GROMACS .gro file of C-alpha atoms in nm:
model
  324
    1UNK     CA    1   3.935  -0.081  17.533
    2UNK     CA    2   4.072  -0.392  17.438
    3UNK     CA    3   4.086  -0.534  17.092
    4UNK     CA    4   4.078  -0.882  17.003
    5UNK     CA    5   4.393  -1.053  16.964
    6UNK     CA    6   4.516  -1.324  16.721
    7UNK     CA    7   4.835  -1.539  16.667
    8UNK     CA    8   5.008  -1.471  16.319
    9UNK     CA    9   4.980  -1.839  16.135
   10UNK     CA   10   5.118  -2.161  16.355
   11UNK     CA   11   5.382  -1.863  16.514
   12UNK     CA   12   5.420  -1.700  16.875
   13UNK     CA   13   5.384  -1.359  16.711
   14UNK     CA   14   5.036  -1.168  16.854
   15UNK     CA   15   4.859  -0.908  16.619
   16UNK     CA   16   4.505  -0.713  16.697
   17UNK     CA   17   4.275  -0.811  16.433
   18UNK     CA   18   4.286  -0.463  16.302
   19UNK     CA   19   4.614  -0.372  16.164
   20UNK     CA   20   4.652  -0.018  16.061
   21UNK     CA   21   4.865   0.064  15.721
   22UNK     CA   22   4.993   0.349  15.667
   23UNK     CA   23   5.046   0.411  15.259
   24UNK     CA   24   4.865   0.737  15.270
   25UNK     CA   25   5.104   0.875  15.519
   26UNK     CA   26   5.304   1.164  15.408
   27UNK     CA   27   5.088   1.251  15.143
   28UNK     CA   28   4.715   1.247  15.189
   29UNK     CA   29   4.775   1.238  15.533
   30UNK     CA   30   4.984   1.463  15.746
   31UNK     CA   31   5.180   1.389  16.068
   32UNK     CA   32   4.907   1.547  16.288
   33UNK     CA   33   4.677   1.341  16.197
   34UNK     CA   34   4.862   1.015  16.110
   35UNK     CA   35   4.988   1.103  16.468
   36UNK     CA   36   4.664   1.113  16.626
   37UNK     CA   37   4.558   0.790  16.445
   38UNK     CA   38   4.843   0.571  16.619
   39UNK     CA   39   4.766   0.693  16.970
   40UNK     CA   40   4.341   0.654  16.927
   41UNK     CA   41   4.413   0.306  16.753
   42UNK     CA   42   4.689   0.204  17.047
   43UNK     CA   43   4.390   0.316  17.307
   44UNK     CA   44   4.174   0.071  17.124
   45UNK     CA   45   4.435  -0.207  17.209
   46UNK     CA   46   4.575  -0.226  16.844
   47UNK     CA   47   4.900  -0.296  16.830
   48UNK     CA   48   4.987  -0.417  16.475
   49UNK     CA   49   5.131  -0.081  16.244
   50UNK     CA   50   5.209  -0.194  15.883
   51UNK     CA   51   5.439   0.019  15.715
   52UNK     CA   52   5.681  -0.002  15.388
   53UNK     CA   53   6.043   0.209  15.310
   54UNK     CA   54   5.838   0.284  15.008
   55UNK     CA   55   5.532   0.481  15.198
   56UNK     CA   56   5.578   0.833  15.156
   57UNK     CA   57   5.943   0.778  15.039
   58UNK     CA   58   6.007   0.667  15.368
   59UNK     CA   59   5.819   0.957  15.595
   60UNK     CA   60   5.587   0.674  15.724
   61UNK     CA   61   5.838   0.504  15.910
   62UNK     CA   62   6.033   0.784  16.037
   63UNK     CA   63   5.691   0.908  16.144
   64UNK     CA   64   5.629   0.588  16.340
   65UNK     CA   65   6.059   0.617  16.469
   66UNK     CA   66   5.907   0.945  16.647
   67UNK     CA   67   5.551   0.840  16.820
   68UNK     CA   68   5.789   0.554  16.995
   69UNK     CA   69   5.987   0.755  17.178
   70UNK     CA   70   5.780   1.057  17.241
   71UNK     CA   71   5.366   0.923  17.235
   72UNK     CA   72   5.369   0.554  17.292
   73UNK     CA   73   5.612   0.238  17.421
   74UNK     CA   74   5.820   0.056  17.141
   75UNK     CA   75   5.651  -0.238  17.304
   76UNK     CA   76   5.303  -0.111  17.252
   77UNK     CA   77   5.354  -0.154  16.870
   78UNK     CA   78   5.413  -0.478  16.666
   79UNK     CA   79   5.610  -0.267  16.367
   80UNK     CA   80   5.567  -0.502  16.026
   81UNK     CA   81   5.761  -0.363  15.731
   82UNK     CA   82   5.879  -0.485  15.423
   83UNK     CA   83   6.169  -0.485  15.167
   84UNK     CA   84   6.271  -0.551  14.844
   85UNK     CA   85   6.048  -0.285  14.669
   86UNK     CA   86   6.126   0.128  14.581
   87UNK     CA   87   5.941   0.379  14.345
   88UNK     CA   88   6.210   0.529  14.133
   89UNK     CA   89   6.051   0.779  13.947
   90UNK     CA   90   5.727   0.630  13.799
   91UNK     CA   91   5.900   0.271  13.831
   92UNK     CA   92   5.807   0.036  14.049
   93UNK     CA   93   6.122  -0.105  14.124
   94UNK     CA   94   6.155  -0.519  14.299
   95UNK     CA   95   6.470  -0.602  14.409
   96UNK     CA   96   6.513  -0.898  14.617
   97UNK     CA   97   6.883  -0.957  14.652
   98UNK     CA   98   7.098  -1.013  14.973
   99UNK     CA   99   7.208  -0.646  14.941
  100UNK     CA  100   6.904  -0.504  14.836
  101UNK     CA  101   6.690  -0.668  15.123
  102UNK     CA  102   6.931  -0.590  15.422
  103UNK     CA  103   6.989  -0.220  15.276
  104UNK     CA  104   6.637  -0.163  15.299
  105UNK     CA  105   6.627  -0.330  15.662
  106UNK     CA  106   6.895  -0.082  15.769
  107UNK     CA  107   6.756   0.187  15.660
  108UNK     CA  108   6.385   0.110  15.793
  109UNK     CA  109   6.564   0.051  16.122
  110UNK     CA  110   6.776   0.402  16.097
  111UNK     CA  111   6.425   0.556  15.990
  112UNK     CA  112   6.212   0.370  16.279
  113UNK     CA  113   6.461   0.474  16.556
  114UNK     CA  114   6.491   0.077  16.656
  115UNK     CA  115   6.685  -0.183  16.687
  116UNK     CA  116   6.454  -0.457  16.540
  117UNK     CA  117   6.143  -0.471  16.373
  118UNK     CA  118   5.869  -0.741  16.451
  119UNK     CA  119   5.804  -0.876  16.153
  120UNK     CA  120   5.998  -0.836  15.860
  121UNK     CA  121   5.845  -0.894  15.520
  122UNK     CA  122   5.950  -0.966  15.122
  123UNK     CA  123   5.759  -0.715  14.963
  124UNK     CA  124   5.723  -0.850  14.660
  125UNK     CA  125   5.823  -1.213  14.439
  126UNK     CA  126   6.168  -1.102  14.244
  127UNK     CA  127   6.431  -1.229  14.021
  128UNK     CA  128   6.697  -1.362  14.287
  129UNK     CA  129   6.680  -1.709  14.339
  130UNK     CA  130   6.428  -1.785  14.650
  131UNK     CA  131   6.756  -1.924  14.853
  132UNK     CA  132   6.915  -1.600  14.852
  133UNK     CA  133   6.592  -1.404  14.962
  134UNK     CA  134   6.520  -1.660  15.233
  135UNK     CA  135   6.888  -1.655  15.378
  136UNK     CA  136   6.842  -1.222  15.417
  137UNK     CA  137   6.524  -1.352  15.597
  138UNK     CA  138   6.738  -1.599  15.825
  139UNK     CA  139   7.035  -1.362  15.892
  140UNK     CA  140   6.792  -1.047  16.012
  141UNK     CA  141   6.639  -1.321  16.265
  142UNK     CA  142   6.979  -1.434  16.371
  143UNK     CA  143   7.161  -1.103  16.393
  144UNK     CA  144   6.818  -0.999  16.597
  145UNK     CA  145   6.762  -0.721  16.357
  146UNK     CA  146   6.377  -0.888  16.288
  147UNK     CA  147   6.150  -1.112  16.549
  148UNK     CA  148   5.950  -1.275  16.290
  149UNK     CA  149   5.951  -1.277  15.899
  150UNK     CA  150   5.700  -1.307  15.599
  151UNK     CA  151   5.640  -1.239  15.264
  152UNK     CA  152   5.359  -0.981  15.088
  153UNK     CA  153   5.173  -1.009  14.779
  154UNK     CA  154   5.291  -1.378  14.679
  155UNK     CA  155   5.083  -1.607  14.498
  156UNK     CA  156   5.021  -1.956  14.618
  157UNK     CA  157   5.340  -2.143  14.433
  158UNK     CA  158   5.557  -1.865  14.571
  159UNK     CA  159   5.461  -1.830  14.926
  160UNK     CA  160   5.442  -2.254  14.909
  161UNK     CA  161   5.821  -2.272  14.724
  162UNK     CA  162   5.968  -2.034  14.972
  163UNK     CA  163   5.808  -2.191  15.331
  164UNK     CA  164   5.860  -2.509  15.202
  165UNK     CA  165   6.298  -2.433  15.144
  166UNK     CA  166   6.259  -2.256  15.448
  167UNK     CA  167   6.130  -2.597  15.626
  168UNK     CA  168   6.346  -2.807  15.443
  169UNK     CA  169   6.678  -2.740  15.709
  170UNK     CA  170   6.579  -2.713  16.070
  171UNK     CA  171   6.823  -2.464  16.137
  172UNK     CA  172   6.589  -2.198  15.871
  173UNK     CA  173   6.335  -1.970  16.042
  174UNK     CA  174   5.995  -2.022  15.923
  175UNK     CA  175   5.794  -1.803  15.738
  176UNK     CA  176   5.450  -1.606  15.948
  177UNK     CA  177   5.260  -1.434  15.691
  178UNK     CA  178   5.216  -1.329  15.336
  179UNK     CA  179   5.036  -1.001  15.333
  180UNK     CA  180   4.807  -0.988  15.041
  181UNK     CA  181   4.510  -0.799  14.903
  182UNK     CA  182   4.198  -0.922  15.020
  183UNK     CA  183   3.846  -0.795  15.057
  184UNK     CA  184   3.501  -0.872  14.942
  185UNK     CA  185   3.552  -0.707  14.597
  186UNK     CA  186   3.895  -0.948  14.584
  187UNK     CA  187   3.826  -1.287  14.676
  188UNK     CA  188   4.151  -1.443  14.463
  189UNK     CA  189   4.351  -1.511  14.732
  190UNK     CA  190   4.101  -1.788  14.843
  191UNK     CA  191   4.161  -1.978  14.540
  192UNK     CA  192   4.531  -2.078  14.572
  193UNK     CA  193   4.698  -1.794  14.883
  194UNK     CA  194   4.467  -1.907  15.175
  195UNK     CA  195   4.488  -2.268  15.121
  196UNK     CA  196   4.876  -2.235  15.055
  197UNK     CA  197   4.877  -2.007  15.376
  198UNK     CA  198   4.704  -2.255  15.609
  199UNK     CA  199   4.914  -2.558  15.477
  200UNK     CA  200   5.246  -2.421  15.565
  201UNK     CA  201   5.144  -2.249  15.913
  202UNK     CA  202   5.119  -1.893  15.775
  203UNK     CA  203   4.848  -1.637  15.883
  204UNK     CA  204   4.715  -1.364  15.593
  205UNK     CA  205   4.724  -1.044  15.664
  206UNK     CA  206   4.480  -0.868  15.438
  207UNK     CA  207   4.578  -0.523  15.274
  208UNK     CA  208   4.296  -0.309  15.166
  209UNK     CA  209   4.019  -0.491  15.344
  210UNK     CA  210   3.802  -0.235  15.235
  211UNK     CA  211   3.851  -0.255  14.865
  212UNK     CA  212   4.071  -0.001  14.853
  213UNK     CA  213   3.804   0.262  15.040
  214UNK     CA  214   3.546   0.169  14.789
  215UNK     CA  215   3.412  -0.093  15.071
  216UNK     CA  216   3.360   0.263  15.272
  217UNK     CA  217   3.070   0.324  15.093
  218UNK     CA  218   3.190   0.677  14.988
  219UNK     CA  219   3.185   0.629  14.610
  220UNK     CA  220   2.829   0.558  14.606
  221UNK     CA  221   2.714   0.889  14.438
  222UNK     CA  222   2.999   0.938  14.269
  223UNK     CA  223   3.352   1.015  14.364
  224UNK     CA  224   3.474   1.283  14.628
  225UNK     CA  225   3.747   1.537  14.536
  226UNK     CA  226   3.957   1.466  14.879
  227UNK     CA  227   3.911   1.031  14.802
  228UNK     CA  228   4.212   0.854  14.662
  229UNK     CA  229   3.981   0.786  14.358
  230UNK     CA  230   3.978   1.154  14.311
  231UNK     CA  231   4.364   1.185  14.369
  232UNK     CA  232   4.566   1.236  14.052
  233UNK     CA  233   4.883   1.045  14.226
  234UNK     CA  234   4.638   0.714  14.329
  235UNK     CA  235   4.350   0.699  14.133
  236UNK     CA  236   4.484   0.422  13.954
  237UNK     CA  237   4.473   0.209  14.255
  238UNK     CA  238   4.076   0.288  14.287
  239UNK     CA  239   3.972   0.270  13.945
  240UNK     CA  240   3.937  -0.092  13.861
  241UNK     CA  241   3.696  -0.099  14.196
  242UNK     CA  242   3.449   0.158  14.069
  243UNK     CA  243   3.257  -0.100  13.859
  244UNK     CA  244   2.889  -0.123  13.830
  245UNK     CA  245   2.957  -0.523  14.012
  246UNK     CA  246   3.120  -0.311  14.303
  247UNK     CA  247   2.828  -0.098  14.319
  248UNK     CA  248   2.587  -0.386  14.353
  249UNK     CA  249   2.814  -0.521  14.640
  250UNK     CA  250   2.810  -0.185  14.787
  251UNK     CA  251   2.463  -0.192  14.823
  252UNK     CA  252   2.411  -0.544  14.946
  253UNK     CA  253   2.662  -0.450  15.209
  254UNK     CA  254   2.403  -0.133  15.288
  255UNK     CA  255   2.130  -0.353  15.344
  256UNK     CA  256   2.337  -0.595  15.546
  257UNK     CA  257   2.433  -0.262  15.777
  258UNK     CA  258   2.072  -0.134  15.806
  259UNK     CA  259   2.001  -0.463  15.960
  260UNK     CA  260   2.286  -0.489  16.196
  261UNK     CA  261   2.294  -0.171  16.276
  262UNK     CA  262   2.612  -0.145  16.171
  263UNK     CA  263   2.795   0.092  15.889
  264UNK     CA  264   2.901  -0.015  15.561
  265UNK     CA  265   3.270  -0.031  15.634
  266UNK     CA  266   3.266  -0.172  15.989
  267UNK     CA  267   3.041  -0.501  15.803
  268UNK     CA  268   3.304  -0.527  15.517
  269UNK     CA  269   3.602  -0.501  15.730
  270UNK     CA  270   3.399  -0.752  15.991
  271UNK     CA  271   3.408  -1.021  15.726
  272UNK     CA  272   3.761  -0.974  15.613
  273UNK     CA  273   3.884  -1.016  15.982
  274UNK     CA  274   3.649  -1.353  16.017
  275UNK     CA  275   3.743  -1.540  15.726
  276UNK     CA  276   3.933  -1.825  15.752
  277UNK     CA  277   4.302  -1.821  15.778
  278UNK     CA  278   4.300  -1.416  15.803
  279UNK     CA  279   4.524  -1.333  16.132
  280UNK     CA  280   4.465  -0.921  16.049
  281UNK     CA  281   4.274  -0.698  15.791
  282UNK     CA  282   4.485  -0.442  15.747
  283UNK     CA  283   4.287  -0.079  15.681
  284UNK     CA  284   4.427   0.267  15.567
  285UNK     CA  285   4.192   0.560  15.709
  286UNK     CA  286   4.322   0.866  15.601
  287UNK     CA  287   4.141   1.052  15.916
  288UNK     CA  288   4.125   0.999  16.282
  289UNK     CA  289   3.730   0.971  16.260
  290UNK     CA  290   3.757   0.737  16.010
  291UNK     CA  291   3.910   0.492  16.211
  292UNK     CA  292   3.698   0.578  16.472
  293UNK     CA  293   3.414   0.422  16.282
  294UNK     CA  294   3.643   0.102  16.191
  295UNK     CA  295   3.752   0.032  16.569
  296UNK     CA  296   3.357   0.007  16.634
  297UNK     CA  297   3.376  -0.308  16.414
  298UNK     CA  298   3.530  -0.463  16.723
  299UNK     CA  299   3.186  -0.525  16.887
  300UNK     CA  300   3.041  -0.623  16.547
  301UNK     CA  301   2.992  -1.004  16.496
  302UNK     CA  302   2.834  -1.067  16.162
  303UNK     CA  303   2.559  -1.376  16.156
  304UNK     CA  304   2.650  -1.725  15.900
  305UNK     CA  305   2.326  -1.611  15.708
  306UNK     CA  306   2.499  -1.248  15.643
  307UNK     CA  307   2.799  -1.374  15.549
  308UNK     CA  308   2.684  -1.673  15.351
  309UNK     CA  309   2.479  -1.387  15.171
  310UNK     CA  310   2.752  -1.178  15.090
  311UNK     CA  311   2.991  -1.446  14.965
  312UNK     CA  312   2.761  -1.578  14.723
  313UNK     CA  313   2.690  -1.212  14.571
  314UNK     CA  314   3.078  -1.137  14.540
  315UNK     CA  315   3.139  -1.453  14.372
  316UNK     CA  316   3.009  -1.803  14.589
  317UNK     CA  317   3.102  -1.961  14.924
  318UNK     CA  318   3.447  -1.968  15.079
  319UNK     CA  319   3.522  -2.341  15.039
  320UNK     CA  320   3.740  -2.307  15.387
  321UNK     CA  321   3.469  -2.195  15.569
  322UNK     CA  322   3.370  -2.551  15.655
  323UNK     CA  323   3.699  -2.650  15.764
  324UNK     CA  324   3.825  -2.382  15.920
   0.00000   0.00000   0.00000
């Protein structure tokens, strides 16, 4: 099989249009399976594994440091990881100093079993000045320890202040990407992000294309004891999603399906990976049959009425659309 293929932003850098995550692995998800996941999804011509120090305190990339040198080619895999962010307890801890950053970066690479990773991104917007951050970014280029470099979950002044210092001296390397959340129950990032994105040559990668699994459709009649919703450890991250709006978007996304002959997930995850500026929609299945169903989405291509339809009921039309 062969999955479609996209450039990151204005960059060289080539992603699938699927990116898998992998924040579940290590604890709703065992090796085995996360295993089997990365060979079915390479198969399917993916190539783009999104992964964090922080996932599974770190068991996600040393997961990934195995598969490369025992189930698949370094070079099959476009490794993205991040820095600057670590769970310390119950603390969500951003740090995004010089020492902080490049610790990380050693340690991801240590944990990967690699000499580089492919692109290399700020997890989060911290307290050291944006200089500092941005020179980490330039000296993991230089010293060849990173390919390509981005930032995650900053809003539209950030990612804007920090590709704009980074243009500012030819000698900088441009910022790819800023990885945000983005799905058809959270539209923000169209307001300020996307625009920002396109302006300075980045691509989005969107995290949780399907609403944090609530796009999956499984929460319809309630909420299954082996869901994240019905995890003690991440039920937080589903809860604000289990609203009576979400439902109705649910449903509309049902009817949408029955018509396409599609399922529910494969037609949200289709119109995350179509809209404007969006270089990958980045998905989390917790089971190999799960993303089964989400590599069909490959062959689905969603009509303008459908997805004019579905952004006006999640909030109106995507004012990029037209120029895009």
């Amino acid at each position: 099989m062969h999955m479609r293929m996209r450039t990151v932003g204005a960059s060289g850098l080539k992603v699938s249009a699927i990116g898998l995550g992998s924040l579940t692995w290590g604890g709703q998800t065992d090796s085995r399976e996360a295993r089997s996941m990365v060979r079915h999804f390479v198969d399917a011509g993916g190539n783009l594994v999104d992964t964090a120090p922080a996932y599974g305190g770190g068991f996600a990339e040393q997961l990934i440091g195995k598969l490369i040198h025992t189930d698949i080619r370094r070079d099959d895999l476009v490794i993205a990881t991040k820095a600057g962010f670590v769970v310390e307890g119950n603390k969500r801890v951003v740090d995004t100093s010089r020492s902080a950053l490049l610790r990380d970066l050693e340690g991801s690479l240590r944990r990967l079993h690699t000499d580089h990773v492919d692109l290399w991104q700020v997890h989060a917007w911290g307290d050291a000045p944006i200089e500092e951050t941005c020179a980490a970014l330039d000296y993991a280029v230089q010293a060849g320890m990173a390919r390509y470099v981005g930032v995650s979950n900053f809003v539209g002044w950030q990612s804007a202040t920090a590709a704009t210092w980074q243009r500012a001296d030819g000698a900088r390397i441009p910022l790819v990407s800023n990885q945000v959340e983005y799905s058809l129950l959270a539209r923000r990032a169209e307001i300020e992000v996307a625009p920002s994105a396109q302006h300075h040559g980045m691509g989005l990668l969107a995290w949780s294309a399907l609403g944090r699994g609530v796009l999956g459709g499984r929460y319809r009649h309630g909420t299954p004891k082996d869901s994240r919703g019905g995890s003690d450890r991440l039920s937080w991250f589903v809860d604000p999603y289990l609203t009576r709006k979400s439902s109705a978007v649910v449903e509309a996304i049902v009817k949408a399906a029955d018509g396409l002959g599609a399922t529910v997930p494969q037609i949200a995850l289709a119109w995350v990976r179509d809209a404007p500026v969006v270089s990958s929609a980045l998905v989390g299945p917790r089971t190999t049959s799960q993303l089964e169903e989400l590599l069909g989405t490959d062959d689905v291509v969603l009509p303008t009425e459908i997805t004019s339809a579905l952004d006006d009921i999640t909030g109106g039309p995507n004012l990029a659309r037209d120029t895009a």
